[in-house]
Structure formats: C-alpha cells, structure tokens
C-alpha cells in the first residue's frame, strides 16, 4: 500500500524562471516537482536555489532518464546521482516512467513506449526493484501517453497492477495521459481507472495536450504546453472520487505562462481535493 504524505495537496512543476516566486509564495499544502536530471551537478546556482526552495516547500523528484522500461541494464552512475540528490533534499515523493529512453548507450530525448509483453514486464519489474533498492525508497511509476496500438499481451492497467504486486512500488496516475491514450486508441478511460489498484496510487498528474499539427483532433499529443482542458478536469474529479484525494501536480513544460497563472490552475486542483476530503464526501463501502 502506498503511503501519501498528508501535508501535500496540489503542487507545481518547478521552472528556473519561477525560482523567486516559488521561494516567496505561501500556500497551504503547496509542493514543487523537479526532474532530478536537471540537478545532477556538483554545485552552482541551480542547487543553491533548490536548497532555498526546499527550506520552504516539500519537493517531489520525477525522473525522466533512467529508462526503466529499456532492454539494457540501468546506468549505475545515474542511480548514484539519484541517490545523492535524494539524500540531500529528502523529497516527499519519488517517481519514474513506464517508458524507455536508452539503447546501446545512446540516449533518446523522449519517453518511448514499452511493449506490454511478459518479457517486458519481467525486465521492468527487475529495474523497478533495482531503483527502489538503490534509493531505499518506494518509487511511483507513471502510466504513459500512447499514440499507436501495439501487439500487447497484457493490458496496460494490468501491466501496472502486476508491477505493483511484484515490486511493492506505487503508481503515479497521469490523468491527461489516460485521456490522450483513450482518445487515440479507442478505449474507455473510466474502465482503465477501475482496473488499476487504487490503494497503490500515490500521486496524480494533470497536464495539457494539443491536437497533432497534421491529423488534428484525430491524434492528441501530450505536449505539456497548454492548460488542462475540461474533459481532463472531469476525469480527474472521477479519479479522485474513485481512488481518493492524492497529491496532485500541474505539469507545464512548454509555453510556460506566468507563475500566477499556474498557481491559479493549481488552486483548481486543490478545490477538487478539498471537496473530496470533506466528511460528507466519504461513503462507506
């Protein structure tokens, strides 16, 4: 079972252009997520800023480069740098992706799809075990956004559920990824939510997507470059209703708006969490 930090409500991805307002803001339950790969340095202003912000707000580490779903062994040096950052900043949450990005020593600047096969599941579970052992922490695994149907042997939600069972990891449920994948591949997003083990969910992500430049709305792309759209907000509300309140992040990695704009979006997520946490919203099974 995943234990969620009770002090965390809704958070924001931390961007260098927002270091000063992030340090100065005071909002109950606010936290910030970083990609640890951007802070794997020996010193300098980025680490100094992060030390200052960590003194005021909890942090979450969300990895993008370990290639847990890749065919090759995990990079031990990368894991060692992960471990050093975890020791220094003591993040409240640690997460990575059901994806791969490294092959034969070559790094691809993308989160590439993992085939949902038995062999891939065995390899992925081994890698999750290695990461958790190296860090001495439970890791949350994020569901991917998908654009093309593959010859899967195992449904994605079952792949994740078995990973949880075999490794003791938790899940980071990206609501936008579910919406995008359901639209692109033609499955029911609510059925997907029902198939994942709710007790293992330690965090939600919310982000924006955009239509493909050539195919239009026939293909949605998870760009993290736009506001969260209403259908994703609606699916998020249903997820919170089904699973319960969990720390929730607003992701924005492109077309970065002013800090106040992101904070307002964060407040919308906080409202959903607050409503779900009220005593009258809790129903007995």
CSV table of C-alpha atoms in Angstrom, one decimal:
chain,number,residue,atom,x,y,z
A,1,UNK,CA,0.0,0.0,0.0
A,2,UNK,CA,1.3,3.4,-0.9
A,3,UNK,CA,1.5,5.9,2.0
A,4,UNK,CA,0.9,9.5,0.8
A,5,UNK,CA,2.4,12.4,2.7
A,6,UNK,CA,-0.6,14.0,4.4
A,7,UNK,CA,0.8,17.6,4.1
A,8,UNK,CA,0.8,17.6,0.3
A,9,UNK,CA,-2.2,18.8,-1.6
A,10,UNK,CA,-1.6,20.3,-5.1
A,11,UNK,CA,1.8,21.2,-6.5
A,12,UNK,CA,3.6,22.7,-9.4
A,13,UNK,CA,6.5,21.8,-11.6
A,14,UNK,CA,9.4,24.0,-10.7
A,15,UNK,CA,10.9,26.0,-13.5
A,16,UNK,CA,14.0,28.2,-13.3
A,17,UNK,CA,12.1,31.3,-14.4
A,18,UNK,CA,9.9,30.8,-11.4
A,19,UNK,CA,12.5,30.3,-8.7
A,20,UNK,CA,11.9,33.6,-7.0
A,21,UNK,CA,8.1,33.4,-6.8
A,22,UNK,CA,8.3,29.7,-5.8
A,23,UNK,CA,10.6,30.7,-2.9
A,24,UNK,CA,8.3,33.5,-1.8
A,25,UNK,CA,4.9,32.0,-2.2
A,26,UNK,CA,3.0,30.8,0.8
A,27,UNK,CA,0.1,28.4,0.1
A,28,UNK,CA,-1.1,25.6,2.3
A,29,UNK,CA,0.0,22.2,1.0
A,30,UNK,CA,1.9,23.6,-1.9
A,31,UNK,CA,4.9,21.5,-3.2
A,32,UNK,CA,7.2,21.5,-6.2
A,33,UNK,CA,8.3,18.8,-8.5
A,34,UNK,CA,11.7,18.7,-10.3
A,35,UNK,CA,13.3,16.4,-12.8
A,36,UNK,CA,16.4,15.3,-10.9
A,37,UNK,CA,18.4,15.0,-14.2
A,38,UNK,CA,18.4,18.9,-14.2
A,39,UNK,CA,20.2,19.0,-10.8
A,40,UNK,CA,22.8,16.3,-11.2
A,41,UNK,CA,25.6,18.8,-10.9
A,42,UNK,CA,28.3,19.3,-8.3
A,43,UNK,CA,27.3,22.9,-7.4
A,44,UNK,CA,26.2,26.2,-8.8
A,45,UNK,CA,23.1,28.3,-8.7
A,46,UNK,CA,20.5,25.6,-9.5
A,47,UNK,CA,21.4,23.6,-6.4
A,48,UNK,CA,21.6,26.8,-4.3
A,49,UNK,CA,18.1,27.8,-5.4
A,50,UNK,CA,16.8,24.3,-4.8
A,51,UNK,CA,18.2,24.3,-1.3
A,52,UNK,CA,16.4,27.6,-0.6
A,53,UNK,CA,13.1,26.4,-2.0
A,54,UNK,CA,13.4,23.1,-0.2
A,55,UNK,CA,13.7,25.0,3.1
A,56,UNK,CA,10.2,26.5,2.4
A,57,UNK,CA,8.4,23.8,0.5
A,58,UNK,CA,8.3,20.0,0.1
A,59,UNK,CA,9.8,18.6,-3.1
A,60,UNK,CA,9.0,15.7,-5.4
A,61,UNK,CA,11.6,14.0,-7.7
A,62,UNK,CA,10.2,12.9,-11.1
A,63,UNK,CA,12.8,11.1,-13.2
A,64,UNK,CA,12.8,11.1,-17.0
A,65,UNK,CA,16.1,9.5,-17.9
A,66,UNK,CA,16.6,6.2,-16.1
A,67,UNK,CA,14.9,4.1,-18.9
A,68,UNK,CA,13.2,1.7,-16.5
A,69,UNK,CA,11.4,0.0,-19.5
A,70,UNK,CA,14.5,-0.3,-21.6
A,71,UNK,CA,16.2,-3.5,-22.7
A,72,UNK,CA,19.6,-2.8,-21.3
A,73,UNK,CA,20.8,-2.6,-17.7
A,74,UNK,CA,20.2,0.5,-15.6
A,75,UNK,CA,23.0,3.1,-15.5
A,76,UNK,CA,24.7,2.7,-12.1
A,77,UNK,CA,26.3,6.2,-12.3
A,78,UNK,CA,22.8,7.7,-13.0
A,79,UNK,CA,21.4,5.8,-10.0
A,80,UNK,CA,24.2,7.0,-7.8
A,81,UNK,CA,23.5,10.6,-8.7
A,82,UNK,CA,19.8,10.0,-8.0
A,83,UNK,CA,20.7,8.6,-4.6
A,84,UNK,CA,22.9,11.6,-3.7
A,85,UNK,CA,20.1,14.0,-4.6
A,86,UNK,CA,17.5,12.1,-2.6
A,87,UNK,CA,19.8,12.1,0.5
A,88,UNK,CA,20.4,15.8,0.1
A,89,UNK,CA,16.9,17.0,-0.4
A,90,UNK,CA,14.7,14.2,1.1
A,91,UNK,CA,11.9,14.5,-1.4
A,92,UNK,CA,8.4,13.6,-0.2
A,93,UNK,CA,7.7,11.7,-3.5
A,94,UNK,CA,9.9,9.8,-5.9
A,95,UNK,CA,8.7,8.7,-9.4
A,96,UNK,CA,9.7,7.5,-12.8
A,97,UNK,CA,8.0,6.4,-16.0
A,98,UNK,CA,6.8,3.2,-17.7
A,99,UNK,CA,9.0,4.0,-20.7
A,100,UNK,CA,12.4,3.7,-22.2
A,101,UNK,CA,14.9,6.2,-23.5
A,102,UNK,CA,18.3,4.5,-23.7
A,103,UNK,CA,19.5,1.8,-26.1
A,104,UNK,CA,23.1,0.5,-26.6
A,105,UNK,CA,24.4,3.6,-24.8
A,106,UNK,CA,22.5,6.1,-26.9
A,107,UNK,CA,20.1,8.4,-25.1
A,108,UNK,CA,16.9,9.4,-26.9
A,109,UNK,CA,15.3,12.6,-25.7
A,110,UNK,CA,11.9,11.1,-25.4
A,111,UNK,CA,9.8,8.7,-23.3
A,112,UNK,CA,9.3,5.8,-25.7
A,113,UNK,CA,6.6,3.1,-25.5
A,114,UNK,CA,7.2,-0.2,-23.7
A,115,UNK,CA,5.6,-3.3,-25.4
A,116,UNK,CA,3.2,-4.8,-22.9
A,117,UNK,CA,4.6,-8.3,-23.0
A,118,UNK,CA,5.6,-10.9,-20.4
A,119,UNK,CA,9.3,-10.4,-21.1
A,120,UNK,CA,9.0,-6.6,-20.9
A,121,UNK,CA,7.1,-7.0,-17.6
A,122,UNK,CA,9.8,-9.2,-16.1
A,123,UNK,CA,12.5,-6.7,-17.2
A,124,UNK,CA,10.6,-3.7,-16.0
A,125,UNK,CA,9.9,-5.2,-12.5
A,126,UNK,CA,13.7,-6.0,-12.2
A,127,UNK,CA,14.5,-2.4,-13.0
A,128,UNK,CA,11.9,-1.0,-10.6
A,129,UNK,CA,13.3,-3.3,-7.9
A,130,UNK,CA,16.9,-2.1,-8.6
A,131,UNK,CA,15.8,1.6,-8.4
A,132,UNK,CA,13.9,1.1,-5.1
A,133,UNK,CA,16.8,-0.8,-3.6
A,134,UNK,CA,19.4,1.8,-4.7
A,135,UNK,CA,17.3,4.7,-3.3
A,136,UNK,CA,16.0,2.9,-0.2
A,137,UNK,CA,12.6,4.4,-1.2
A,138,UNK,CA,9.3,3.4,-2.7
A,139,UNK,CA,9.1,4.6,-6.3
A,140,UNK,CA,5.9,5.6,-8.1
A,141,UNK,CA,5.6,4.5,-11.7
A,142,UNK,CA,3.7,6.7,-14.2
A,143,UNK,CA,1.4,5.4,-16.9
A,144,UNK,CA,2.5,6.6,-20.4
A,145,UNK,CA,0.6,8.5,-23.1
A,146,UNK,CA,0.2,6.3,-26.2
A,147,UNK,CA,-0.3,7.2,-29.8
A,148,UNK,CA,-0.2,3.9,-31.7
A,149,UNK,CA,-1.8,0.5,-30.9
A,150,UNK,CA,0.9,-2.2,-30.3
A,151,UNK,CA,0.6,-6.0,-30.1
A,152,UNK,CA,0.2,-6.1,-26.4
A,153,UNK,CA,0.0,-9.4,-24.5
A,154,UNK,CA,-1.2,-7.6,-21.3
A,155,UNK,CA,-3.5,-4.6,-20.9
A,156,UNK,CA,-1.5,-1.6,-19.7
A,157,UNK,CA,-3.5,-1.3,-16.5
A,158,UNK,CA,-2.9,-5.0,-15.7
A,159,UNK,CA,0.8,-4.5,-16.5
A,160,UNK,CA,1.0,-1.7,-13.9
A,161,UNK,CA,-1.1,-3.7,-11.4
A,162,UNK,CA,1.2,-6.7,-11.6
A,163,UNK,CA,4.3,-4.4,-11.3
A,164,UNK,CA,2.8,-3.1,-8.1
A,165,UNK,CA,2.2,-6.6,-6.8
A,166,UNK,CA,5.7,-7.9,-7.6
A,167,UNK,CA,7.8,-4.9,-6.6
A,168,UNK,CA,5.8,-3.0,-3.9
A,169,UNK,CA,6.1,0.2,-6.0
A,170,UNK,CA,3.3,2.7,-6.1
A,171,UNK,CA,1.6,4.4,-9.1
A,172,UNK,CA,1.6,7.9,-10.3
A,173,UNK,CA,-1.6,8.2,-12.3
A,174,UNK,CA,-1.3,10.8,-15.1
A,175,UNK,CA,-4.9,11.8,-15.9
A,176,UNK,CA,-4.0,13.6,-19.1
A,177,UNK,CA,-2.1,10.5,-20.3
A,178,UNK,CA,-5.2,8.3,-19.7
A,179,UNK,CA,-7.4,10.8,-21.6
A,180,UNK,CA,-4.9,11.1,-24.5
A,181,UNK,CA,-4.4,7.4,-24.8
A,182,UNK,CA,-8.1,6.6,-24.5
A,183,UNK,CA,-8.8,9.0,-27.3
A,184,UNK,CA,-6.0,7.8,-29.6
A,185,UNK,CA,-6.5,4.1,-29.0
A,186,UNK,CA,-10.3,4.0,-28.5
A,187,UNK,CA,-10.6,2.6,-25.0
A,188,UNK,CA,-12.8,3.7,-22.1
A,189,UNK,CA,-10.8,5.9,-19.6
A,190,UNK,CA,-13.1,5.0,-16.7
A,191,UNK,CA,-12.6,1.3,-17.3
A,192,UNK,CA,-8.8,2.0,-17.1
A,193,UNK,CA,-9.3,3.8,-13.8
A,194,UNK,CA,-11.3,0.9,-12.5
A,195,UNK,CA,-8.6,-1.6,-13.5
A,196,UNK,CA,-5.7,0.0,-11.6
A,197,UNK,CA,-5.2,-0.7,-7.8
A,198,UNK,CA,-6.4,2.5,-6.2
A,199,UNK,CA,-4.6,1.7,-2.9
A,200,UNK,CA,-1.3,1.8,-4.8
A,201,UNK,CA,-1.9,5.3,-6.2
A,202,UNK,CA,0.4,7.9,-4.6
A,203,UNK,CA,0.0,10.9,-6.9
A,204,UNK,CA,-1.9,12.3,-9.8
A,205,UNK,CA,-0.6,14.4,-12.6
A,206,UNK,CA,-2.6,16.9,-14.7
A,207,UNK,CA,-1.3,18.5,-17.9
A,208,UNK,CA,-2.4,19.9,-21.2
A,209,UNK,CA,-2.3,18.3,-24.6
A,210,UNK,CA,-2.7,19.6,-28.2
A,211,UNK,CA,-4.0,18.2,-31.5
A,212,UNK,CA,-1.5,16.9,-34.0
A,213,UNK,CA,-0.4,19.5,-36.5
A,214,UNK,CA,-1.3,17.3,-39.4
A,215,UNK,CA,-4.0,15.0,-38.2
A,216,UNK,CA,-5.8,17.5,-36.0
A,217,UNK,CA,-8.1,16.1,-33.3
A,218,UNK,CA,-7.8,12.6,-34.6
A,219,UNK,CA,-4.5,12.4,-32.7
A,220,UNK,CA,-3.9,14.1,-29.4
A,221,UNK,CA,-0.3,14.8,-28.3
A,222,UNK,CA,0.8,15.0,-24.7
A,223,UNK,CA,2.8,18.3,-25.0
A,224,UNK,CA,2.6,19.7,-21.5
A,225,UNK,CA,2.3,23.0,-23.4
A,226,UNK,CA,-1.3,24.1,-22.8
A,227,UNK,CA,-3.8,24.5,-19.9
A,228,UNK,CA,-5.6,21.4,-18.6
A,229,UNK,CA,-8.8,21.0,-20.6
A,230,UNK,CA,-12.2,20.4,-19.2
A,231,UNK,CA,-12.5,16.7,-20.1
A,232,UNK,CA,-9.3,16.1,-18.2
A,233,UNK,CA,-10.6,18.0,-15.2
A,234,UNK,CA,-13.8,15.9,-15.3
A,235,UNK,CA,-11.8,12.7,-15.5
A,236,UNK,CA,-9.6,13.9,-12.6
A,237,UNK,CA,-12.7,14.5,-10.5
A,238,UNK,CA,-13.9,11.0,-11.2
A,239,UNK,CA,-10.5,9.6,-10.3
A,240,UNK,CA,-10.4,11.4,-7.0
A,241,UNK,CA,-14.0,10.1,-6.3
A,242,UNK,CA,-13.0,6.5,-7.1
A,243,UNK,CA,-9.5,6.4,-5.6
A,244,UNK,CA,-9.5,9.3,-3.0
A,245,UNK,CA,-7.5,12.5,-2.7
A,246,UNK,CA,-3.9,12.2,-3.6
A,247,UNK,CA,-1.1,14.8,-4.1
A,248,UNK,CA,-1.7,16.3,-7.5
A,249,UNK,CA,0.7,18.1,-9.8
A,250,UNK,CA,0.0,20.6,-12.5
A,251,UNK,CA,2.6,19.9,-15.2
A,252,UNK,CA,3.7,22.6,-17.7
A,253,UNK,CA,7.0,22.1,-19.6
A,254,UNK,CA,6.4,24.2,-22.7
A,255,UNK,CA,4.9,27.6,-23.4
A,256,UNK,CA,5.5,28.4,-19.7
A,257,UNK,CA,3.0,31.1,-18.5
A,258,UNK,CA,3.4,33.4,-15.6
A,259,UNK,CA,3.7,31.8,-12.1
A,260,UNK,CA,0.4,33.3,-11.1
A,261,UNK,CA,-1.4,31.5,-14.0
A,262,UNK,CA,0.0,28.1,-12.9
A,263,UNK,CA,-0.9,28.8,-9.3
A,264,UNK,CA,-4.5,29.5,-10.3
A,265,UNK,CA,-4.6,26.2,-12.1
A,266,UNK,CA,-3.1,24.5,-9.0
A,267,UNK,CA,-5.9,26.1,-6.9
A,268,UNK,CA,-8.5,24.4,-9.1
A,269,UNK,CA,-6.9,21.0,-8.3
A,270,UNK,CA,-6.8,21.9,-4.7
A,271,UNK,CA,-10.5,22.6,-4.7
A,272,UNK,CA,-11.2,19.1,-6.1
A,273,UNK,CA,-9.1,17.6,-3.4
A,274,UNK,CA,-10.8,19.7,-0.7
A,275,UNK,CA,-14.3,18.7,-1.8
A,276,UNK,CA,-13.4,15.0,-1.8
A,277,UNK,CA,-11.8,15.2,1.6
A,278,UNK,CA,-14.9,16.6,3.3
A,279,UNK,CA,-16.6,14.2,5.7
A,280,UNK,CA,-19.9,14.2,3.7
A,281,UNK,CA,-18.0,13.1,0.6
A,282,UNK,CA,-16.7,9.9,2.2
A,283,UNK,CA,-19.0,7.0,1.7
A,284,UNK,CA,-18.8,3.6,3.4
A,285,UNK,CA,-18.2,0.6,1.0
